PDB file of C-alpha atoms in Angstrom:
ATOM      1  CA  MET A 277     -24.445  44.730  12.341  1.00 47.00           C
ATOM      2  CA  GLY A 278     -22.395  44.542   9.148  1.00 44.00           C
ATOM      3  CA  ASP A 279     -21.685  41.489   7.042  1.00 45.00           C
ATOM      4  CA  ASP A 280     -18.059  41.392   8.205  1.00 49.00           C
ATOM      5  CA  GLU A 281     -19.111  41.232  11.862  1.00 46.00           C
ATOM      6  CA  TRP A 282     -21.623  38.462  11.166  1.00 41.00           C
ATOM      7  CA  GLN A 283     -18.920  36.537   9.326  1.00 47.00           C
ATOM      8  CA  HIS A 284     -16.540  37.025  12.247  1.00 48.00           C
ATOM      9  CA  ARG A 285     -19.107  35.635  14.685  1.00 55.00           C
ATOM     10  CA  ASP A 286     -19.812  32.666  12.418  1.00 62.00           C
ATOM     11  CA  ASP A 287     -16.081  31.924  12.202  1.00 69.00           C
ATOM     12  CA  GLU A 288     -15.734  32.099  15.990  1.00 79.00           C
ATOM     13  CA  PHE A 289     -18.679  29.736  16.479  1.00 77.00           C
ATOM     14  CA  LEU A 290     -17.233  27.279  13.961  1.00 80.00           C
ATOM     15  CA  ALA A 291     -13.840  27.434  15.671  1.00 85.00           C
ATOM     16  CA  GLU A 292     -15.440  26.695  19.035  1.00 87.00           C
ATOM     17  CA  ARG A 293     -17.241  23.661  17.619  1.00 86.00           C
ATOM     18  CA  PHE A 294     -14.021  22.422  16.054  1.00 88.00           C
ATOM     19  CA  GLU A 295     -12.080  22.812  19.309  1.00 90.00           C
ATOM     20  CA  ALA A 296     -14.650  20.593  21.046  1.00 89.00           C
ATOM     21  CA  TYR A 297     -13.566  17.753  18.738  1.00 88.00           C
ATOM     22  CA  ARG A 298      -9.846  18.529  18.528  1.00 89.00           C
ATOM     23  CA  ARG A 299      -8.724  16.014  21.184  1.00 88.00           C
ATOM     24  CA  HIS A 300     -10.721  13.211  19.579  1.00 87.00           C
ATOM     25  CA  LEU A 301      -9.387  14.075  16.123  1.00 89.00           C
ATOM     26  CA  ARG A 302      -5.814  14.204  17.413  1.00 88.00           C
ATOM     27  CA  ALA A 303      -6.255  10.770  19.008  1.00 84.00           C
ATOM     28  CA  VAL A 304      -7.572   9.304  15.741  1.00 85.00           C
ATOM     29  CA  ALA A 305      -4.747  10.845  13.712  1.00 86.00           C
ATOM     30  CA  HIS A 306      -2.045   9.885  16.209  1.00 82.00           C
ATOM     31  CA  ARG A 307      -3.083   6.246  16.193  1.00 79.00           C
ATOM     32  CA  MET A 308      -3.250   6.264  12.417  1.00 82.00           C
ATOM     33  CA  LEU A 309       0.095   7.984  11.839  1.00 82.00           C
ATOM     34  CA  GLY A 310       2.180   7.150  14.920  1.00 75.00           C
ATOM     35  CA  SER A 311       3.494  10.700  15.096  1.00 77.00           C
ATOM     36  CA  ALA A 312       2.177  13.569  17.205  1.00 79.00           C
ATOM     37  CA  ALA A 313       3.596  16.123  14.762  1.00 85.00           C
ATOM     38  CA  GLU A 314       1.966  14.483  11.744  1.00 88.00           C
ATOM     39  CA  ALA A 315      -1.257  14.106  13.718  1.00 87.00           C
ATOM     40  CA  GLU A 316      -1.290  17.859  14.336  1.00 91.00           C
ATOM     41  CA  ASP A 317      -0.784  18.435  10.608  1.00 92.00           C
ATOM     42  CA  ALA A 318      -3.740  16.157   9.819  1.00 92.00           C
ATOM     43  CA  VAL A 319      -5.984  17.911  12.355  1.00 93.00           C
ATOM     44  CA  GLN A 320      -4.954  21.304  10.981  1.00 93.00           C
ATOM     45  CA  GLU A 321      -5.818  20.150   7.464  1.00 93.00           C
ATOM     46  CA  ALA A 322      -9.246  19.088   8.753  1.00 91.00           C
ATOM     47  CA  TRP A 323      -9.719  22.621  10.099  1.00 91.00           C
ATOM     48  CA  PHE A 324      -8.771  24.138   6.741  1.00 90.00           C
ATOM     49  CA  ARG A 325     -11.292  21.915   4.986  1.00 89.00           C
ATOM     50  CA  LEU A 326     -13.971  22.704   7.545  1.00 88.00           C
ATOM     51  CA  SER A 327     -13.398  26.449   7.191  1.00 85.00           C
ATOM     52  CA  ARG A 328     -14.006  26.114   3.429  1.00 85.00           C
ATOM     53  CA  THR A 329     -17.186  24.059   3.843  1.00 83.00           C
ATOM     54  CA  ASP A 330     -20.793  25.143   4.163  1.00 80.00           C
ATOM     55  CA  THR A 331     -21.544  23.406   7.471  1.00 75.00           C
ATOM     56  CA  ARG A 332     -25.285  23.971   7.132  1.00 76.00           C
ATOM     57  CA  ALA A 333     -25.338  20.715   5.168  1.00 74.00           C
ATOM     58  CA  VAL A 334     -23.413  18.812   7.869  1.00 77.00           C
ATOM     59  CA  ASP A 335     -25.754  17.000  10.272  1.00 79.00           C
ATOM     60  CA  ASN A 336     -23.092  15.244  12.384  1.00 83.00           C
ATOM     61  CA  LEU A 337     -20.020  17.446  12.670  1.00 85.00           C
ATOM     62  CA  GLY A 338     -18.069  14.946  14.773  1.00 85.00           C
ATOM     63  CA  GLY A 339     -18.625  12.184  12.241  1.00 84.00           C
ATOM     64  CA  TRP A 340     -17.824  14.508   9.346  1.00 87.00           C
ATOM     65  CA  LEU A 341     -14.544  15.617  10.948  1.00 89.00           C
ATOM     66  CA  THR A 342     -13.568  12.025  11.776  1.00 88.00           C
ATOM     67  CA  THR A 343     -14.149  11.114   8.145  1.00 87.00           C
ATOM     68  CA  VAL A 344     -12.033  14.033   6.943  1.00 90.00           C
ATOM     69  CA  VAL A 345      -9.173  13.215   9.325  1.00 91.00           C
ATOM     70  CA  GLY A 346      -9.372   9.568   8.284  1.00 89.00           C
ATOM     71  CA  ARG A 347      -9.036  10.501   4.623  1.00 89.00           C
ATOM     72  CA  VAL A 348      -6.173  12.902   5.308  1.00 91.00           C
ATOM     73  CA  CYS A 349      -4.322  10.247   7.314  1.00 88.00           C
ATOM     74  CA  LEU A 350      -4.944   7.648   4.622  1.00 87.00           C
ATOM     75  CA  ASP A 351      -3.380   9.944   2.025  1.00 87.00           C
ATOM     76  CA  MET A 352      -0.418  10.616   4.326  1.00 88.00           C
ATOM     77  CA  LEU A 353       0.133   6.893   4.964  1.00 84.00           C
ATOM     78  CA  ARG A 354      -0.012   6.080   1.270  1.00 81.00           C
ATOM     79  CA  SER A 355       2.414   8.884   0.489  1.00 82.00           C
ATOM     80  CA  ARG A 356       4.761   7.758   3.257  1.00 74.00           C
ATOM     81  CA  ARG A 357       4.690   4.158   2.037  1.00 64.00           C
ATOM     82  CA  SER A 358       5.351   5.158  -1.590  1.00 64.00           C
ATOM     83  CA  ARG A 359       8.452   7.068  -0.449  1.00 61.00           C
ATOM     84  CA  GLY A 360       9.535   4.274   1.910  1.00 56.00           C
ATOM     85  CA  GLU A 361       9.507   6.649   4.887  1.00 53.00           C
ATOM     86  CA  GLU A 362       8.962   5.914   8.566  1.00 51.00           C
ATOM     87  CA  PRO A 363       7.659   8.371  11.172  1.00 48.00           C
ATOM     88  CA  LEU A 364      10.410  10.220  13.013  1.00 40.00           C
ATOM     89  CA  GLU A 365       9.028   9.365  16.421  1.00 41.00           C
ATOM     90  CA  THR A 366       8.691   6.083  18.238  1.00 37.00           C
ATOM     91  CA  TRP A 367       4.992   5.304  18.214  1.00 34.00           C
ATOM     92  CA  HIS A 368       3.310   4.999  21.581  1.00 37.00           C
ATOM     93  CA  PRO A 369      -0.463   4.917  22.077  1.00 35.00           C
ATOM     94  CA  GLY A 370      -0.516   7.338  24.990  1.00 34.00           C
ATOM     95  CA  ALA A 371       1.840  10.036  23.786  1.00 34.00           C
ATOM     96  CA  CYS A 372      -0.575  12.664  22.459  1.00 35.00           C
ATOM     97  CA  ALA A 373       0.526  16.244  23.022  1.00 35.00           C
ATOM     98  CA  GLU A 374      -2.454  16.871  25.324  1.00 40.00           C
ATOM     99  CA  PRO A 375      -3.590  13.358  26.250  1.00 40.00           C
ATOM    100  CA  ASP A 376      -6.877  12.378  27.799  1.00 46.00           C
ATOM    101  CA  PRO A 377      -5.603   9.799  30.347  1.00 44.00           C
ATOM    102  CA  ALA A 378      -8.877   7.883  30.556  1.00 45.00           C
ATOM    103  CA  GLN A 379      -9.259   7.650  26.798  1.00 45.00           C
ATOM    104  CA  ASP A 380      -5.605   6.735  26.294  1.00 44.00           C
ATOM    105  CA  ALA A 381      -5.877   3.940  28.861  1.00 43.00           C
ATOM    106  CA  VAL A 382      -8.865   2.436  27.078  1.00 43.00           C
ATOM    107  CA  LEU A 383      -7.302   2.675  23.656  1.00 44.00           C
ATOM    108  CA  ALA A 384      -3.857   1.471  24.674  1.00 44.00           C
ATOM    109  CA  ASP A 385      -5.064  -1.487  26.730  1.00 42.00           C
ATOM    110  CA  SER A 386      -7.690  -2.521  24.212  1.00 41.00           C
ATOM    111  CA  VAL A 387      -5.148  -3.632  21.639  1.00 40.00           C
ATOM    112  CA  GLY A 388      -2.151  -4.763  23.699  1.00 40.00           C
ATOM    113  CA  ALA A 389       1.555  -4.238  23.264  1.00 41.00           C
ATOM    114  CA  ALA A 390       1.650  -6.199  19.998  1.00 42.00           C
ATOM    115  CA  LEU A 391       0.027  -3.253  18.228  1.00 51.00           C
ATOM    116  CA  LEU A 392       3.217  -1.244  18.621  1.00 44.00           C
ATOM    117  CA  VAL A 393       4.948  -3.606  16.215  1.00 51.00           C
ATOM    118  CA  VAL A 394       2.124  -4.906  14.073  1.00 57.00           C
ATOM    119  CA  LEU A 395       0.480  -1.598  13.189  1.00 65.00           C
ATOM    120  CA  GLU A 396       3.469  -0.595  11.084  1.00 67.00           C
ATOM    121  CA  THR A 397       3.144  -3.795   9.035  1.00 69.00           C
ATOM    122  CA  LEU A 398      -0.477  -3.187   8.027  1.00 77.00           C
ATOM    123  CA  SER A 399      -1.436  -1.669   4.714  1.00 82.00           C
ATOM    124  CA  PRO A 400      -2.863   1.870   4.928  1.00 85.00           C
ATOM    125  CA  ALA A 401      -6.380   0.548   4.272  1.00 86.00           C
ATOM    126  CA  GLU A 402      -6.080  -2.168   6.939  1.00 86.00           C
ATOM    127  CA  ARG A 403      -4.671   0.325   9.378  1.00 84.00           C
ATOM    128  CA  LEU A 404      -7.490   2.798   8.836  1.00 87.00           C
ATOM    129  CA  ALA A 405     -10.201   0.132   9.086  1.00 88.00           C
ATOM    130  CA  PHE A 406      -8.702  -1.296  12.286  1.00 84.00           C
ATOM    131  CA  VAL A 407      -8.094   2.037  14.006  1.00 83.00           C
ATOM    132  CA  LEU A 408     -11.402   3.663  13.127  1.00 86.00           C
ATOM    133  CA  HIS A 409     -13.627   0.656  13.791  1.00 84.00           C
ATOM    134  CA  ASP A 410     -11.868  -1.262  16.553  1.00 78.00           C
ATOM    135  CA  LEU A 411     -10.514   1.682  18.534  1.00 74.00           C
ATOM    136  CA  PHE A 412     -13.118   4.360  17.873  1.00 79.00           C
ATOM    137  CA  GLY A 413     -16.267   2.402  17.009  1.00 78.00           C
ATOM    138  CA  VAL A 414     -16.782   3.997  13.582  1.00 83.00           C
ATOM    139  CA  PRO A 415     -19.371   1.906  11.657  1.00 85.00           C
ATOM    140  CA  PHE A 416     -18.124  -0.064   8.672  1.00 87.00           C
ATOM    141  CA  GLU A 417     -20.454   1.916   6.420  1.00 87.00           C
ATOM    142  CA  GLU A 418     -18.474   5.073   7.216  1.00 87.00           C
ATOM    143  CA  VAL A 419     -15.107   3.308   7.101  1.00 89.00           C
ATOM    144  CA  GLY A 420     -16.002   1.918   3.683  1.00 89.00           C
ATOM    145  CA  GLY A 421     -16.970   5.395   2.513  1.00 87.00           C
ATOM    146  CA  ILE A 422     -13.553   6.760   3.468  1.00 87.00           C
ATOM    147  CA  LEU A 423     -11.809   3.902   1.682  1.00 87.00           C
ATOM    148  CA  GLY A 424     -14.071   3.989  -1.359  1.00 86.00           C
ATOM    149  CA  ARG A 425     -15.177   0.400  -0.667  1.00 88.00           C
ATOM    150  CA  ASN A 426     -18.356  -1.274   0.476  1.00 88.00           C
ATOM    151  CA  PRO A 427     -18.943  -2.086   4.181  1.00 86.00           C
ATOM    152  CA  ALA A 428     -18.206  -5.788   3.663  1.00 84.00           C
ATOM    153  CA  ALA A 429     -14.769  -4.988   2.224  1.00 86.00           C
ATOM    154  CA  ALA A 430     -14.048  -2.627   5.134  1.00 87.00           C
ATOM    155  CA  ARG A 431     -15.057  -5.374   7.548  1.00 86.00           C
ATOM    156  CA  GLN A 432     -12.644  -7.779   5.858  1.00 83.00           C
ATOM    157  CA  LEU A 433      -9.781  -5.294   6.157  1.00 85.00           C
ATOM    158  CA  ALA A 434     -10.398  -4.764   9.870  1.00 84.00           C
ATOM    159  CA  SER A 435     -10.698  -8.515  10.395  1.00 80.00           C
ATOM    160  CA  ARG A 436      -7.336  -9.177   8.709  1.00 77.00           C
ATOM    161  CA  ALA A 437      -5.667  -6.479  10.780  1.00 79.00           C
ATOM    162  CA  ARG A 438      -7.223  -7.831  13.971  1.00 75.00           C
ATOM    163  CA  ARG A 439      -5.949 -11.347  13.266  1.00 70.00           C
ATOM    164  CA  ARG A 440      -2.412 -10.068  12.694  1.00 68.00           C
ATOM    165  CA  VAL A 441      -2.463  -8.168  15.985  1.00 65.00           C
ATOM    166  CA  ARG A 442      -3.693 -11.223  17.879  1.00 62.00           C
ATOM    167  CA  GLY A 443      -1.334 -13.510  16.024  1.00 57.00           C
ATOM    168  CA  ALA A 444       1.667 -11.400  17.022  1.00 53.00           C
ATOM    169  CA  ASP A 445       0.615 -11.369  20.657  1.00 51.00           C
ATOM    170  CA  ALA A 446      -0.303 -15.061  20.979  1.00 50.00           C
ATOM    171  CA  PRO A 447       3.215 -16.588  21.189  1.00 46.00           C
ATOM    172  CA  GLN A 448       3.954 -14.491  24.256  1.00 48.00           C
ATOM    173  CA  ALA A 449       0.624 -15.149  25.886  1.00 51.00           C
ATOM    174  CA  ASP A 450       0.203 -17.210  29.034  1.00 75.00           C
ATOM    175  CA  LEU A 451      -2.627 -19.401  27.762  1.00 81.00           C
ATOM    176  CA  ALA A 452      -3.105 -21.144  31.106  1.00 84.00           C
ATOM    177  CA  ARG A 453      -3.667 -17.816  32.858  1.00 86.00           C
ATOM    178  CA  GLN A 454      -5.908 -16.613  30.032  1.00 87.00           C
ATOM    179  CA  ARG A 455      -8.002 -19.751  30.490  1.00 90.00           C
ATOM    180  CA  GLU A 456      -8.380 -19.081  34.216  1.00 92.00           C
ATOM    181  CA  VAL A 457      -9.590 -15.535  33.558  1.00 92.00           C
ATOM    182  CA  VAL A 458     -11.990 -16.617  30.805  1.00 93.00           C
ATOM    183  CA  ASP A 459     -13.344 -19.458  32.967  1.00 94.00           C
ATOM    184  CA  ALA A 460     -13.990 -16.957  35.768  1.00 94.00           C
ATOM    185  CA  PHE A 461     -15.715 -14.606  33.313  1.00 94.00           C
ATOM    186  CA  LEU A 462     -17.850 -17.451  31.959  1.00 92.00           C
ATOM    187  CA  ALA A 463     -18.842 -18.690  35.422  1.00 92.00           C
ATOM    188  CA  ALA A 464     -19.837 -15.184  36.520  1.00 91.00           C
ATOM    189  CA  ALA A 465     -21.808 -14.593  33.308  1.00 90.00           C
ATOM    190  CA  ARG A 466     -23.676 -17.888  33.744  1.00 89.00           C
ATOM    191  CA  GLU A 467     -24.647 -16.956  37.296  1.00 89.00           C
ATOM    192  CA  GLY A 468     -25.381 -13.328  36.520  1.00 88.00           C
ATOM    193  CA  ASP A 469     -22.735 -12.481  39.118  1.00 90.00           C
ATOM    194  CA  PHE A 470     -22.123  -8.756  38.617  1.00 91.00           C
ATOM    195  CA  ASP A 471     -19.375  -8.512  41.258  1.00 92.00           C
ATOM    196  CA  GLY A 472     -17.663 -11.610  39.864  1.00 92.00           C
ATOM    197  CA  LEU A 473     -17.587 -10.019  36.428  1.00 93.00           C
ATOM    198  CA  LEU A 474     -16.097  -6.825  37.823  1.00 93.00           C
ATOM    199  CA  GLU A 475     -13.252  -8.856  39.339  1.00 93.00           C
ATOM    200  CA  VAL A 476     -12.007 -10.003  35.923  1.00 93.00           C
ATOM    201  CA  LEU A 477     -12.820  -6.865  33.919  1.00 92.00           C
ATOM    202  CA  ASP A 478     -10.433  -3.937  33.643  1.00 86.00           C
ATOM    203  CA  PRO A 479     -12.146  -0.713  34.809  1.00 86.00           C
ATOM    204  CA  ASP A 480     -11.754   0.683  31.266  1.00 79.00           C
ATOM    205  CA  VAL A 481     -12.719  -2.507  29.428  1.00 84.00           C
ATOM    206  CA  VAL A 482     -14.168  -2.130  25.918  1.00 82.00           C
ATOM    207  CA  ALA A 483     -16.735  -4.524  24.425  1.00 85.00           C
ATOM    208  CA  ARG A 484     -17.256  -4.341  20.652  1.00 82.00           C
ATOM    209  CA  GLY A 485     -19.911  -6.027  18.559  1.00 81.00           C
ATOM    210  CA  GLU A 486     -22.359  -5.474  15.727  1.00 78.00           C
ATOM    211  CA  ALA A 487     -24.649  -3.601  18.122  1.00 76.00           C
ATOM    212  CA  GLY A 488     -21.945  -1.061  18.962  1.00 77.00           C
ATOM    213  CA  VAL A 489     -19.252  -0.343  21.538  1.00 79.00           C
ATOM    214  CA  THR A 490     -19.631  -0.459  25.335  1.00 84.00           C
ATOM    215  CA  THR A 491     -16.942   0.980  27.595  1.00 81.00           C
ATOM    216  CA  GLY A 492     -16.365   0.660  31.320  1.00 85.00           C
ATOM    217  CA  ALA A 493     -16.560  -2.357  33.619  1.00 89.00           C
ATOM    218  CA  ALA A 494     -20.064  -1.609  34.896  1.00 90.00           C
ATOM    219  CA  GLY A 495     -21.561  -1.311  31.418  1.00 90.00           C
ATOM    220  CA  VAL A 496     -19.775  -4.385  30.085  1.00 90.00           C
ATOM    221  CA  ALA A 497     -20.699  -6.423  33.179  1.00 90.00           C
ATOM    222  CA  SER A 498     -24.352  -5.469  32.763  1.00 88.00           C
ATOM    223  CA  GLY A 499     -24.227  -6.598  29.161  1.00 85.00           C
ATOM    224  CA  ALA A 500     -22.480  -9.843  30.139  1.00 83.00           C
ATOM    225  CA  LYS A 501     -25.257 -10.631  32.625  1.00 76.00           C
ATOM    226  CA  SER A 502     -27.726 -10.576  29.734  1.00 74.00           C
ATOM    227  CA  PHE A 503     -25.448 -13.100  28.031  1.00 77.00           C
ATOM    228  CA  ALA A 504     -26.279 -15.682  30.744  1.00 78.00           C
ATOM    229  CA  HIS A 505     -28.528 -17.867  28.546  1.00 81.00           C
ATOM    230  CA  LEU A 506     -25.795 -18.094  25.905  1.00 82.00           C
ATOM    231  CA  ALA A 507     -23.033 -18.434  28.482  1.00 83.00           C
ATOM    232  CA  ARG A 508     -24.562 -21.729  29.574  1.00 85.00           C
ATOM    233  CA  VAL A 509     -23.775 -23.231  26.160  1.00 87.00           C
ATOM    234  CA  ALA A 510     -20.559 -21.291  25.467  1.00 89.00           C
ATOM    235  CA  ARG A 511     -17.352 -23.293  25.412  1.00 91.00           C
ATOM    236  CA  PRO A 512     -13.715 -22.173  25.788  1.00 92.00           C
ATOM    237  CA  ALA A 513     -11.603 -22.478  22.640  1.00 91.00           C
ATOM    238  CA  LEU A 514      -8.417 -21.166  21.095  1.00 89.00           C
ATOM    239  CA  VAL A 515      -9.407 -18.437  18.655  1.00 86.00           C
ATOM    240  CA  ASP A 516      -6.555 -17.370  16.384  1.00 78.00           C
ATOM    241  CA  GLY A 517      -4.184 -18.744  19.018  1.00 77.00           C
ATOM    242  CA  ALA A 518      -5.664 -16.940  22.029  1.00 81.00           C
ATOM    243  CA  THR A 519      -8.242 -18.054  24.592  1.00 86.00           C
ATOM    244  CA  GLY A 520     -11.825 -17.206  23.649  1.00 91.00           C
ATOM    245  CA  LEU A 521     -15.396 -18.467  23.902  1.00 93.00           C
ATOM    246  CA  VAL A 522     -17.505 -20.111  21.214  1.00 94.00           C
ATOM    247  CA  VAL A 523     -21.289 -20.481  21.131  1.00 91.00           C
ATOM    248  CA  TYR A 524     -22.634 -23.268  18.914  1.00 88.00           C
ATOM    249  CA  ALA A 525     -26.147 -23.621  17.500  1.00 85.00           C
ATOM    250  CA  ASP A 526     -27.218 -26.757  15.637  1.00 84.00           C
ATOM    251  CA  GLY A 527     -23.605 -27.838  15.348  1.00 82.00           C
ATOM    252  CA  ARG A 528     -22.353 -24.604  13.793  1.00 88.00           C
ATOM    253  CA  VAL A 529     -20.540 -21.637  15.278  1.00 91.00           C
ATOM    254  CA  GLU A 530     -23.090 -18.930  16.039  1.00 91.00           C
ATOM    255  CA  ARG A 531     -20.870 -16.411  17.794  1.00 91.00           C
ATOM    256  CA  VAL A 532     -17.349 -16.046  19.135  1.00 92.00           C
ATOM    257  CA  LEU A 533     -16.016 -13.898  21.942  1.00 92.00           C
ATOM    258  CA  THR A 534     -12.332 -12.993  21.765  1.00 88.00           C
ATOM    259  CA  PHE A 535     -10.486 -11.284  24.586  1.00 87.00           C
ATOM    260  CA  THR A 536      -7.525  -8.997  25.105  1.00 81.00           C
ATOM    261  CA  PHE A 537      -5.752  -9.326  28.467  1.00 81.00           C
ATOM    262  CA  VAL A 538      -3.538  -6.946  30.413  1.00 74.00           C
ATOM    263  CA  ALA A 539      -2.286  -7.812  33.909  1.00 73.00           C
ATOM    264  CA  ASP A 540      -4.760 -10.687  34.349  1.00 82.00           C
ATOM    265  CA  ARG A 541      -7.723  -8.488  33.516  1.00 86.00           C
ATOM    266  CA  ILE A 542      -9.879  -8.439  30.415  1.00 88.00           C
ATOM    267  CA  THR A 543      -9.389  -5.105  28.664  1.00 82.00           C
ATOM    268  CA  ALA A 544     -11.313  -5.804  25.457  1.00 83.00           C
ATOM    269  CA  ILE A 545     -14.010  -8.204  24.290  1.00 88.00           C
ATOM    270  CA  ASP A 546     -14.833  -8.619  20.613  1.00 85.00           C
ATOM    271  CA  ILE A 547     -18.176 -10.282  19.902  1.00 87.00           C
ATOM    272  CA  VAL A 548     -18.176 -11.791  16.408  1.00 87.00           C
ATOM    273  CA  THR A 549     -21.526 -12.837  14.930  1.00 88.00           C
ATOM    274  CA  ASN A 550     -21.193 -11.994  11.254  1.00 86.00           C
ATOM    275  CA  PRO A 551     -20.931 -15.276   9.269  1.00 86.00           C
ATOM    276  CA  GLU A 552     -18.195 -13.911   7.001  1.00 81.00           C
ATOM    277  CA  ASP A 553     -16.070 -12.838   9.964  1.00 81.00           C
ATOM    278  CA  LEU A 554     -16.710 -16.120  11.755  1.00 85.00           C
ATOM    279  CA  SER A 555     -15.537 -18.076   8.730  1.00 83.00           C
ATOM    280  CA  GLU A 556     -12.166 -16.312   8.856  1.00 78.00           C
ATOM    281  CA  LEU A 557     -11.415 -17.291  12.463  1.00 82.00           C
ATOM    282  CA  THR A 558      -9.238 -20.271  13.318  1.00 83.00           C
ATOM    283  CA  ILE A 559     -11.050 -22.092  16.131  1.00 88.00           C
ATOM    284  CA  GLU A 560      -9.525 -24.979  18.065  1.00 88.00           C
ATOM    285  CA  PRO A 561     -11.651 -26.633  20.797  1.00 83.00           C
ATOM    286  CA  VAL A 562      -9.834 -27.117  24.121  1.00 80.00           C
TER     287      VAL A 562
END
């Protein structure tokens, strides 16, 4: 077999591996850029860069490609902002050219309708940190690497973006109904009531914390059952204007759970334990 044929087979294998990640990369780019056409351009650029790279040195191709797409999108956002341009399309979280309905439901519900407005107001760095970490579970170490900042700085950017999203949604929120849902969640967690937890959790709920991301009602409910010992001392509170839960230890805030609600179901739970992030939250006991 000649060198040309070996090269052809290598190229085909690389293309197959890339296609396995294309939908994920398109989803990342679309949520970063708000435009399916620009997302396709970003994914195509990632392919060009991959085809010029010696992949023998790449241990995690999915992570590598996500990083490349993130950097491409960051450059495109910065360029767009410097020219004062807006995307030609109306941004919608589920409008990918070839959507994955299950994935789109998780990602759309996990941030709420306020994201449609607020995302455009974020700086490119805030937008990238929020999208990659909060929507796709990319660790802050990797997010910081894309931004050229340390993980703590990336965490701060995502935290600021998260507060702006929640702050935009809070005035429209039905706090009384939120409290009912959170009280039901807390009661079920205290009792280890798996079925009770499923009643208040959206089937595609996402739980995010320092330990990682859990998706799906069954997985989140199982995790919430293990929260029973903390649930007994957790107290409802307004967190950045929305209903959440606060766990105190020795008179100080040890952890905070914030929630995103859609149609009286919990679609996202953020578990905040990092002292720096906790210090940035506005907590009002209720």
